Short mmCIF file of C-alpha atoms (C1' of nucleotides) in Angstrom, two decimals:
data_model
loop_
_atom_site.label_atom_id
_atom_site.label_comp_id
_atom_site.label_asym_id
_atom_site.label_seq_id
_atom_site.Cartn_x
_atom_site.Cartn_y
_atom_site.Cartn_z
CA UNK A 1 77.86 57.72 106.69
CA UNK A 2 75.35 58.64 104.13
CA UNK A 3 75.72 60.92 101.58
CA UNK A 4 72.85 63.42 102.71
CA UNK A 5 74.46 63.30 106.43
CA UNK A 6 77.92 64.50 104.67
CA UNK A 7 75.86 66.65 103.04
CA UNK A 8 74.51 68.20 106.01
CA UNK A 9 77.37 68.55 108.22
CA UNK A 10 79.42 70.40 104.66
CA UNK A 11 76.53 72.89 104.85
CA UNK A 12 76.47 73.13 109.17
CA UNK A 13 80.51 73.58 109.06
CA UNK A 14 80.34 75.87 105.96
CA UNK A 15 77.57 77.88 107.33
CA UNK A 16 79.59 78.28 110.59
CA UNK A 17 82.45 79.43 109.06
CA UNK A 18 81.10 81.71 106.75
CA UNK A 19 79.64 83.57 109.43
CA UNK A 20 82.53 83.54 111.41
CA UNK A 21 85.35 84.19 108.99
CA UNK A 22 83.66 85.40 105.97
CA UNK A 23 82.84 83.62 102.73
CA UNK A 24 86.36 84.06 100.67
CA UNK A 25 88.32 83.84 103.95
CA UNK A 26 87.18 80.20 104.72
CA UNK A 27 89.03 78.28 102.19
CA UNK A 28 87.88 74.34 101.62
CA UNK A 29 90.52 72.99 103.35
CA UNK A 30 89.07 74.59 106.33
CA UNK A 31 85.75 73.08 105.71
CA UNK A 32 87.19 70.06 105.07
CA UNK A 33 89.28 69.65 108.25
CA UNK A 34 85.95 71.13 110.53
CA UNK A 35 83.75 67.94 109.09
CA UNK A 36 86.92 65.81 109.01
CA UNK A 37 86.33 64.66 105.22
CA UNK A 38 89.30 65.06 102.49
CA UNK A 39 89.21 68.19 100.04
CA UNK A 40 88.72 66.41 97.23
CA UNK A 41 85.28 64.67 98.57
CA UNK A 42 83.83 67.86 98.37
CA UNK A 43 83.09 67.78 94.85
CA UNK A 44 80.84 64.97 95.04
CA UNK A 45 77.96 66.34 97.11
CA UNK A 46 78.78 70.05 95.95
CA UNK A 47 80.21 70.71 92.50
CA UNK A 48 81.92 74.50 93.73
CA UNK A 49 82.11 76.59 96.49
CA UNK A 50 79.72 78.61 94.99
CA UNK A 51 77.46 75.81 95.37
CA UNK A 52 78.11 75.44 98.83
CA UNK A 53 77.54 79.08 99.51
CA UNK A 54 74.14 78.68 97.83
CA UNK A 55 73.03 75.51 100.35
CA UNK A 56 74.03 77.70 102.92
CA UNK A 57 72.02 81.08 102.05
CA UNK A 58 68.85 78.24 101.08
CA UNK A 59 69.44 76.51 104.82
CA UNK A 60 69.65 80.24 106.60
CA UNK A 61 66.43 80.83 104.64
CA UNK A 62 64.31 78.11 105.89
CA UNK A 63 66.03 78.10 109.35
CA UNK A 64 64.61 81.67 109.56
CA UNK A 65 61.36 80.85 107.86
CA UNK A 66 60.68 78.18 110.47
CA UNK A 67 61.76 80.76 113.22
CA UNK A 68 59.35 83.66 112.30
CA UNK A 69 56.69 80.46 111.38
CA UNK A 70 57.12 79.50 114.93
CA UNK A 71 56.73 83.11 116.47
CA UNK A 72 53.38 83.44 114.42
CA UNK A 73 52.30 80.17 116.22
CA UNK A 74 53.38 81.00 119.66
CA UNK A 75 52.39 84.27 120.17
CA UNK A 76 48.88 85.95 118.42
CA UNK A 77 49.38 89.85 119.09
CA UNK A 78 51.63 91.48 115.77
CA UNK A 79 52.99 93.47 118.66
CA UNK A 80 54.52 90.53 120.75
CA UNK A 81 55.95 88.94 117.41
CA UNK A 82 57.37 92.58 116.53
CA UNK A 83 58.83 92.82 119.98
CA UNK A 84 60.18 89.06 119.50
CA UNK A 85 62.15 89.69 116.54
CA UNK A 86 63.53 93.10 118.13
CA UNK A 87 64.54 90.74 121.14
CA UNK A 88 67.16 88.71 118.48
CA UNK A 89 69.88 91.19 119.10
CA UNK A 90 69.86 90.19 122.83
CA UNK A 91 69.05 86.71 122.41
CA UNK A 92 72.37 86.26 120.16
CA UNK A 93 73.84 89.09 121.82
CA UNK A 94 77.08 86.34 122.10
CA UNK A 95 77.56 85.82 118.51
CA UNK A 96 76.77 89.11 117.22
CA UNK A 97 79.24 91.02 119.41
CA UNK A 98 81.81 88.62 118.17
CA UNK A 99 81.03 88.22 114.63
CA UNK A 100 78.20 90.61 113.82
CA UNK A 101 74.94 90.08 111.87
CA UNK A 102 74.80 86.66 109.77
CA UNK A 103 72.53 88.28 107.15
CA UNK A 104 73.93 91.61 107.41
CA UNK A 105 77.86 91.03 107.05
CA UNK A 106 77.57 88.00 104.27
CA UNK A 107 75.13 90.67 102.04
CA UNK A 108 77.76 93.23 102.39
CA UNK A 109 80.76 90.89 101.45
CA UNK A 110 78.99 89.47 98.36
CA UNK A 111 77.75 92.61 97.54
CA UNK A 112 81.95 94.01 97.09
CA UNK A 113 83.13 90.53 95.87
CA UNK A 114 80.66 90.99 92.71
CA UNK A 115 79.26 87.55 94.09
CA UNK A 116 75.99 86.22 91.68
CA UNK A 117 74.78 84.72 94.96
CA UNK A 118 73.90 88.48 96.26
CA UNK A 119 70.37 88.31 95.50
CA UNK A 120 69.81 85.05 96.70
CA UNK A 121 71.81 86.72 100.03
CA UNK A 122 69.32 89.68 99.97
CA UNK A 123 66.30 87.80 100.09
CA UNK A 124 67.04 87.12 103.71
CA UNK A 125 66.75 90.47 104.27
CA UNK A 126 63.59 90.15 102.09
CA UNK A 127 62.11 87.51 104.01
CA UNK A 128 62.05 89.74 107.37
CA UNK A 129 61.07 93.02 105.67
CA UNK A 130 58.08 91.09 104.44
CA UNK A 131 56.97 89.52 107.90
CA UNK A 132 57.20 92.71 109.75
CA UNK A 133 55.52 94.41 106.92
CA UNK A 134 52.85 92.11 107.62
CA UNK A 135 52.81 92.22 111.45
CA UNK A 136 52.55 96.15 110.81
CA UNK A 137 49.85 95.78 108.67
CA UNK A 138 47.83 93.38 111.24
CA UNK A 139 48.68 96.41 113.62
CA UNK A 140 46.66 98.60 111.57
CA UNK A 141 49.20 100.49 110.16
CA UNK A 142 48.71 99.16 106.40
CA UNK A 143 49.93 102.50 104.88
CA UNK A 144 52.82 103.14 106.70
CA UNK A 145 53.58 99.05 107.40
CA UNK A 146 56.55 98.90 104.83
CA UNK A 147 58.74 101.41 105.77
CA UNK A 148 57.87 100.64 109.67
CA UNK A 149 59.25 97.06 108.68
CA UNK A 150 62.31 98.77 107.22
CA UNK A 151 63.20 100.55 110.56
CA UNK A 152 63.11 97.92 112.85
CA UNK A 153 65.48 95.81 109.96
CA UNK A 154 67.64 99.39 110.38
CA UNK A 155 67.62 98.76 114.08
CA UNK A 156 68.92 95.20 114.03
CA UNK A 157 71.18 96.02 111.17
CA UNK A 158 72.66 99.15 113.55
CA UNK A 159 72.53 97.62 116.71
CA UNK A 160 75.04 94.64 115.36
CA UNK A 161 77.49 96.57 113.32
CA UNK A 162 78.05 98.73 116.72
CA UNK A 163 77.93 96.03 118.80
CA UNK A 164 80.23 94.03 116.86
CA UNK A 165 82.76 97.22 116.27
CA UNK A 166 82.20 98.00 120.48
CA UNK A 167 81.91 94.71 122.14
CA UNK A 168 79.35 96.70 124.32
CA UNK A 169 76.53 94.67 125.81
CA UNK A 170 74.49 97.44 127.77
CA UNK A 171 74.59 99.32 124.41
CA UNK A 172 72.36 96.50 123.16
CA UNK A 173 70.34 97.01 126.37
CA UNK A 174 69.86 100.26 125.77
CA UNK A 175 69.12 100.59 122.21
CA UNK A 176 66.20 97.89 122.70
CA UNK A 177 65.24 99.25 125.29
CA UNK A 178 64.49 102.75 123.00
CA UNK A 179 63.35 100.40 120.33
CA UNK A 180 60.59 98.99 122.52
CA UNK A 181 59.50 102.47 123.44
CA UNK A 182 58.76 103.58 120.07
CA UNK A 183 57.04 100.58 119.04
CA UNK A 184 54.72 101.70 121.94
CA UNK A 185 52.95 103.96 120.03
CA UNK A 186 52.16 101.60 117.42
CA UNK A 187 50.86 98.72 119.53
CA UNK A 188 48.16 100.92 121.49
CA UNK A 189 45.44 99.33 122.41
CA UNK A 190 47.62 95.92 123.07
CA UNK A 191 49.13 97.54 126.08
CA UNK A 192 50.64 94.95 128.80
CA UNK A 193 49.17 92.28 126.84
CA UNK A 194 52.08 90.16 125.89
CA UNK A 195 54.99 90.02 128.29
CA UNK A 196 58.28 90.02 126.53
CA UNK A 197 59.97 86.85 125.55
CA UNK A 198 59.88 83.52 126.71
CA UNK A 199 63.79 82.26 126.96
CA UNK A 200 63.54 78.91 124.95
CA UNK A 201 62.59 81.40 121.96
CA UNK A 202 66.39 81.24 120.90
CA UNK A 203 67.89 79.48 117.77
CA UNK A 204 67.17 82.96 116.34
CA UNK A 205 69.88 84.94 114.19
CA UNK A 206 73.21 85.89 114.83
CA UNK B 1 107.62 111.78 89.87
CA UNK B 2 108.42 112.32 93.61
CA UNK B 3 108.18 109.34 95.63
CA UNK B 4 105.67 111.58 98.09
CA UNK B 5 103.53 111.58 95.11
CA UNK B 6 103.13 108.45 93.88
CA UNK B 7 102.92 107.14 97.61
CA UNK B 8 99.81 109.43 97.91
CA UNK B 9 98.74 107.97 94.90
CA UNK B 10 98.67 104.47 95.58
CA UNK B 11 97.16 105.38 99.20
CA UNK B 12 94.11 106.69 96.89
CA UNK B 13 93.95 104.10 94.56
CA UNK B 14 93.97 101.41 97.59
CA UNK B 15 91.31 103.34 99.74
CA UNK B 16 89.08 103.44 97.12
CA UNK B 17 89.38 100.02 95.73
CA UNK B 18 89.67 98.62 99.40
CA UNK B 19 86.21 100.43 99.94
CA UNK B 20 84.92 98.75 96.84
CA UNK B 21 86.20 95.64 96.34
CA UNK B 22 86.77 94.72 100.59
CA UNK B 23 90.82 94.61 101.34
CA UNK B 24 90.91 91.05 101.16
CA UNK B 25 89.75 91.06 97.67
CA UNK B 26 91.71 93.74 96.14
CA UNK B 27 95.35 92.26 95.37
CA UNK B 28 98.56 94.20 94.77
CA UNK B 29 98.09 93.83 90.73
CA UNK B 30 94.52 95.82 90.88
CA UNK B 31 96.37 98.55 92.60
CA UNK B 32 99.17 98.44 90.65
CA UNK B 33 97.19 98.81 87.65
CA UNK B 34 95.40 101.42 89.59
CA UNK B 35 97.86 103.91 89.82
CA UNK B 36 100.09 102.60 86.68
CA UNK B 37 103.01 101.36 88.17
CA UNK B 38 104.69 97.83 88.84
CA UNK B 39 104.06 95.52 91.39
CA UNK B 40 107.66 95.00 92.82
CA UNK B 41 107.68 98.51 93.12
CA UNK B 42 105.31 98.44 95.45
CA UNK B 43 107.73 97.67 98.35
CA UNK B 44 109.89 100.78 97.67
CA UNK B 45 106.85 102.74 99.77
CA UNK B 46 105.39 100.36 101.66
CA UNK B 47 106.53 97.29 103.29
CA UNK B 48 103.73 95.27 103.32
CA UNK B 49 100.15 94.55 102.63
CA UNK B 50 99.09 95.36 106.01
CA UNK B 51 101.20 98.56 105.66
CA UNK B 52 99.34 100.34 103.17
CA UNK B 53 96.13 99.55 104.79
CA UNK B 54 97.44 101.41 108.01
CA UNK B 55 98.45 104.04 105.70
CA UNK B 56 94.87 103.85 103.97
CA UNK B 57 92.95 104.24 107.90
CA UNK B 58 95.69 106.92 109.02
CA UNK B 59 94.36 108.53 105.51
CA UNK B 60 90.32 108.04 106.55
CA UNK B 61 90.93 109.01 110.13
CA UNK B 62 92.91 112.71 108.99
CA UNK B 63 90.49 113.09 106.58
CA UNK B 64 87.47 112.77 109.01
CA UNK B 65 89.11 114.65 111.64
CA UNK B 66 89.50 117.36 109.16
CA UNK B 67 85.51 117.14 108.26
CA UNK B 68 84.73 117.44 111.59
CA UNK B 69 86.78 120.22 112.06
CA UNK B 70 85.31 122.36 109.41
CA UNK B 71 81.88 121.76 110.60
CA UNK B 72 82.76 123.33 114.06
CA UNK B 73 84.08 125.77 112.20
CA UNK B 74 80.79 126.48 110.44
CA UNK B 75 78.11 125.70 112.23
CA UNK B 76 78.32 126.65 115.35
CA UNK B 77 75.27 125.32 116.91
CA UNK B 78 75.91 121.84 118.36
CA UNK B 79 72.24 120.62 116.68
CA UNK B 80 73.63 121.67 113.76
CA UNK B 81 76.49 119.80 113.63
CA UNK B 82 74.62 116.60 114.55
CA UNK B 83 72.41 117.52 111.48
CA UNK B 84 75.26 117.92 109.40
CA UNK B 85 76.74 114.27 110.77
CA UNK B 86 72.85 112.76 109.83
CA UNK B 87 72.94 114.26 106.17
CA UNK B 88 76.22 112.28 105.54
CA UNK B 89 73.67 109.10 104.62
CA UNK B 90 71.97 111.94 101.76
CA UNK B 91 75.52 113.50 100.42
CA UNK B 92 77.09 110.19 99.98
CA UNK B 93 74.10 108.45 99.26
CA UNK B 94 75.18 106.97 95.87
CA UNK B 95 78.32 105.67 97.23
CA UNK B 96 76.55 104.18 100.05
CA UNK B 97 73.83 102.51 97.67
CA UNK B 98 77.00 101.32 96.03
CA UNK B 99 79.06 99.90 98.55
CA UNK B 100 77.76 100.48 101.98
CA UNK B 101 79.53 102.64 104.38
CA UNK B 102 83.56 102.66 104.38
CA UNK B 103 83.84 102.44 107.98
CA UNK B 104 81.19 100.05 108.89
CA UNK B 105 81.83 97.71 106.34
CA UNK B 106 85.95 98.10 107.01
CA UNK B 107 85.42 97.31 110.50
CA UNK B 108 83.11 94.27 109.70
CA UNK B 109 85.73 93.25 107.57
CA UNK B 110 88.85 93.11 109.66
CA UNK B 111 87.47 91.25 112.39
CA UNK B 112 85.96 88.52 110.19
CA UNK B 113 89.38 88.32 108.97
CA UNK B 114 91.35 88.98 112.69
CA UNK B 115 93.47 90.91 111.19
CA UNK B 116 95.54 93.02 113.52
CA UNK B 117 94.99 96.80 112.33
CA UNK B 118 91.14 96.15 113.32
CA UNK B 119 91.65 97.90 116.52
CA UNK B 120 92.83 101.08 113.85
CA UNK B 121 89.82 101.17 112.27
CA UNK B 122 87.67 101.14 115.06
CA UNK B 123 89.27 104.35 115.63
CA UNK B 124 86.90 105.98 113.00
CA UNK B 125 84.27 104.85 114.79
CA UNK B 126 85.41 106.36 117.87
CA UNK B 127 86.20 109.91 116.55
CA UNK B 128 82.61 109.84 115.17
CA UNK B 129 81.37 108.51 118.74
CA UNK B 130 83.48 110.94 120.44
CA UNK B 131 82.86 113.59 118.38
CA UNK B 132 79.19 113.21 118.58
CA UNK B 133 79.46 112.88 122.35
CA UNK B 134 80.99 116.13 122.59
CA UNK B 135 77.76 117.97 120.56
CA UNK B 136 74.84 116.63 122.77
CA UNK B 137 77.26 117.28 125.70
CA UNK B 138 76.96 120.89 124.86
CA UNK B 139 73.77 120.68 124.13
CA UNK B 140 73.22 120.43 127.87
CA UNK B 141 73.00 116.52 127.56
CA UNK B 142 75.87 115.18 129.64
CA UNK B 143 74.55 112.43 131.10
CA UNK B 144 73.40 110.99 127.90
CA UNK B 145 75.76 112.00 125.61
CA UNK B 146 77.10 108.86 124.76
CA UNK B 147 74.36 106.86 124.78
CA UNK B 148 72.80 109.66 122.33
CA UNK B 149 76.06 109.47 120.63
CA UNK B 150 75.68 105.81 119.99
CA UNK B 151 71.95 105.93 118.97
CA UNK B 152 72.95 108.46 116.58
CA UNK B 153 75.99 106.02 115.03
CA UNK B 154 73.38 103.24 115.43
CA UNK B 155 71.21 105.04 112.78
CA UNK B 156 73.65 105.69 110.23
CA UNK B 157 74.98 102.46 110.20
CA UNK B 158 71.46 100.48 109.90
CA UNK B 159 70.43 102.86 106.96
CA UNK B 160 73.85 102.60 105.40
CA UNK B 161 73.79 98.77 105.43
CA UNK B 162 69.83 98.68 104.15
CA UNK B 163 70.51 101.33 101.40
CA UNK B 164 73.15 99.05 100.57
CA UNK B 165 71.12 96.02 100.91
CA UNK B 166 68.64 97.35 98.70
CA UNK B 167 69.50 100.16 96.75
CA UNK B 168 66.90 102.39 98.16
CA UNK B 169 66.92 105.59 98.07
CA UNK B 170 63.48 107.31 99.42
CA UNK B 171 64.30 104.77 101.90
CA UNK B 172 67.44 107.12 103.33
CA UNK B 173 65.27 110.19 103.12
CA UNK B 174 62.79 108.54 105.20
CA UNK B 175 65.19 107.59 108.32
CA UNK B 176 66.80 110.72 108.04
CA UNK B 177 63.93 112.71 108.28
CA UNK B 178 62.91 110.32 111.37
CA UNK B 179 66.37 111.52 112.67
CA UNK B 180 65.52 114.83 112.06
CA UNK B 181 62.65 114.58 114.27
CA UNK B 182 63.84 112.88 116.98
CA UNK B 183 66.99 114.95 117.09
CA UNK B 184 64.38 117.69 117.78
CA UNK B 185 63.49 116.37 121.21
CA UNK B 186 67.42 117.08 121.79
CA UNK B 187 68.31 120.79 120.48
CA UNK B 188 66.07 123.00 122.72
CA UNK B 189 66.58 126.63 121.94
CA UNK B 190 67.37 126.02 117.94
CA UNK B 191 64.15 124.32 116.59
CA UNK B 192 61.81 126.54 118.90
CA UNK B 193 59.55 123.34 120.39
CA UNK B 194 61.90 121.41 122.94
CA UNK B 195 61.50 120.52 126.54
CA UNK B 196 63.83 118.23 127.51
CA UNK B 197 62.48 114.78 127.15
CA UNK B 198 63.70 111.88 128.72
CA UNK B 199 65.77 108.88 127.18
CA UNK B 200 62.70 105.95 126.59
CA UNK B 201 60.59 109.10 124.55
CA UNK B 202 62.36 107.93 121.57
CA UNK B 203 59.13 107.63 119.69
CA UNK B 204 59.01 111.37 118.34
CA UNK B 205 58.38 110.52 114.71
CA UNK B 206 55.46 108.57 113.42
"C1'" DG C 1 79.96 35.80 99.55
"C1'" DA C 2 80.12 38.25 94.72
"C1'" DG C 3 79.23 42.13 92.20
"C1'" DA C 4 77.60 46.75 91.46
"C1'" DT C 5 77.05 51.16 93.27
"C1'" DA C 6 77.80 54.89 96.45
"C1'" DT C 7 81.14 57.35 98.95
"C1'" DT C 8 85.71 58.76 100.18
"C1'" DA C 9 90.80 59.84 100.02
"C1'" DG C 10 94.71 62.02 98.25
"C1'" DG C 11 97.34 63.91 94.95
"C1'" DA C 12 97.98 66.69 90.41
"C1'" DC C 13 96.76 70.80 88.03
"C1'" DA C 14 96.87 75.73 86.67
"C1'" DG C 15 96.23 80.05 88.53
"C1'" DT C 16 96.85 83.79 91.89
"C1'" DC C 17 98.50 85.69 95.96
"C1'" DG C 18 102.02 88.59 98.79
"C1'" DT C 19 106.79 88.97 98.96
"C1'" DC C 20 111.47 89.59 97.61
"C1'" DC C 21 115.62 90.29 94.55
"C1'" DT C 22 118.21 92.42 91.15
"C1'" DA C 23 118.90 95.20 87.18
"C1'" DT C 24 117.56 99.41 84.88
"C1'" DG C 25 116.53 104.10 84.57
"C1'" DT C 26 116.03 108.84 86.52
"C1'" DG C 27 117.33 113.43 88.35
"C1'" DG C 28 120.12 116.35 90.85
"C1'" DT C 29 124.96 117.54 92.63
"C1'" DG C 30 130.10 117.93 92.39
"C1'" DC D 1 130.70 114.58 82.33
"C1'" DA D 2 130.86 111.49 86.21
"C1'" DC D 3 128.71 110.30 90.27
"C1'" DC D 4 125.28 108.70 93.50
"C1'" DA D 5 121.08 108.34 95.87
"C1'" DC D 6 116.35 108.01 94.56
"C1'" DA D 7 112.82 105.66 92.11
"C1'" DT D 8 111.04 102.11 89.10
"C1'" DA D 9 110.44 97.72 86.43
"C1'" DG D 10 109.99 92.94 85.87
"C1'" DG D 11 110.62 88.55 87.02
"C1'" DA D 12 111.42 84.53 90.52
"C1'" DC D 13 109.97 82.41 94.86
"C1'" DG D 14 107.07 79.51 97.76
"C1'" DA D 15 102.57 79.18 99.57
"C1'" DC D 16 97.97 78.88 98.92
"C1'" DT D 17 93.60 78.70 96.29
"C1'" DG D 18 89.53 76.14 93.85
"C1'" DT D 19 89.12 72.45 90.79
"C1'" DC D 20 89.54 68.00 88.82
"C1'" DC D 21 91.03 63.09 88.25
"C1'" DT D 22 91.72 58.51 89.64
"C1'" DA D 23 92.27 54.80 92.81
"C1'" DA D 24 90.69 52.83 96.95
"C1'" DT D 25 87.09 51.80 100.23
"C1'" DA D 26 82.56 51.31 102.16
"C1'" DT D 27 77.68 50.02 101.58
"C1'" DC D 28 73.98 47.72 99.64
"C1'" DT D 29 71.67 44.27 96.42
"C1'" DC D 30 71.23 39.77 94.67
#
DNA sequence: GAGATATTAGGACAGTCGTCCTATGTGGTG
DNA sequence: CACCACATAGGACGACTGTCCTAATATCTC
């Protein structure tokens, strides 16, 4: 098997687990015995777990990137894209009821652990602030875009620590449902335009 | 020094560094240094690990109760109260910055790590929910009440984890005052304006 | 096929963890 | 003062952690 295939499936398994269990909670032997390699192989494609935690954050960053690159080419109205990433919490409704928000819950861990890897963490959270920024600003709503951007991310953020604590579905319903409705009255003008969310969208967060 | 005292003591020092550190990452030594006494003596007052964090969410849950409690006891307007319950995000707003919100990030915590008192601290988020239920209940509400309840949980949680995120405060004042507003829509009689408007009007603030 | 390189396996290492045991010290009661 | 239950200290324990080292194996080049 080559190298940058062991590579890979470190950084799948890792980024899994991670998620699942939480960074310091998923020891290497667990790793290990997910991609069926020995412990001490690790330390030729990764030199410390720190290392591994930063391929993971970098492969959740371009995953993402090429998910909101991919929303920009499939659907033109700021609105529809808006609505799209509003739409994650139900499209990974699974996961984030049973392990919460990917971005959310590994910034809050490194964040108490003293981690150095908590900026690199935060610049997921970055990376979405900026492209709804954007989408609000294409909306018209330049001086207001930012903070717009940073209540939808307090939606998302919300909506999966509650659904996660709950287990409750229809309260994900509901709250996008509300969420929708108030970004009605900044998408005037786009009104029935773009229907909401094609199902092969997925591979989203969560 | 009674052993009532130092028990309380070491329930303080684990609360807070449990809220700081995560309970995972705070070992028996960093308490023990905490409150100046020596690890084996630990066991004298508590039998386990797990045993002082029960201790540490019977301590949270009393001590919300008893916040709760003494807001009924002040305000007595229900609108009020859900103001009050809002403003949390402003009065602990530099703990929050610091290390997110101790319930939130307690229960986020606990399941990642299946540990079994989870289902105890998802009792703080049901006093809150309960609690909150009971205010736009008697605000005439009923039907919504927990939904409203929810939204209102949903809120505090998002900002708490983006405050965190990103060490923001105008960022809090913002969403709260957005609560503010939108909370208007639900006190009729206190605020002056106030027909009742339906659930999908969410979009009061702009 | 032989040799060099890339990749893996498995154990040794020091450190830390939660837990437990036993001896020491304390304070109040007869 | 002697006594005894309460409270504390400090170390020993086995298990686990991330890390590192070295030998064995696989893969590729000539």
């Amino acid at each position: 098997m080559g190298a940058a295939t062991t590579r890979a499936h470190i950084v799948e398994a890792a980024d899994q687990l991670f998620y699942r269990q939480g960074y310091e909670h998923t020891s290497f032997a667990a790793i290990a015995e997910a991609v069926h390699i020995s412990r001490g192989n690790f330390y030729y494609h990764f030199k410390s777990k720190d290392d591994i935690l930063g391929a993971v954050i970098a492969a959740r960053l371009e995953s993402r990137q090429r998910m909101l690159k991919q929303w920009e080419a499939e659907e033109a109205d700021p609105a529809g894209r808006i609505r799209r990433f509003v739409e994650i919490v139900v499209t990974n409704r699974v996961d984030i009821q049973n392990y919460g928000c990917p971005v959310g819950t590994l910034t809050t861990e490194l964040a108490k652990l003293g981690h150095p890897a908590l900026g690199a963490a935060g610049g997921l959270f970055t990376l979405f602030r900026s492209w709804l920024r954007e989408q609000f600003t294409q909306l018209g709503h330049r001086e207001q875009a930012d903070a717009l951007a940073m209540h939808v991310l307090t939606f998302s953020q919300g909506v999966a620590t509650l659904a996660h604590a709950f287990y409750d579905e229809d309260f994900i319903h509901r709250e996008v449902q509300r969420m929708h409705d108030w970004l009605g009255a900044y998408s005037a003008g786009t009104e029935g335009a773009a229907p909401v969310v094609p199902e092969d969208c997925a591979q989203a967060d969560a």
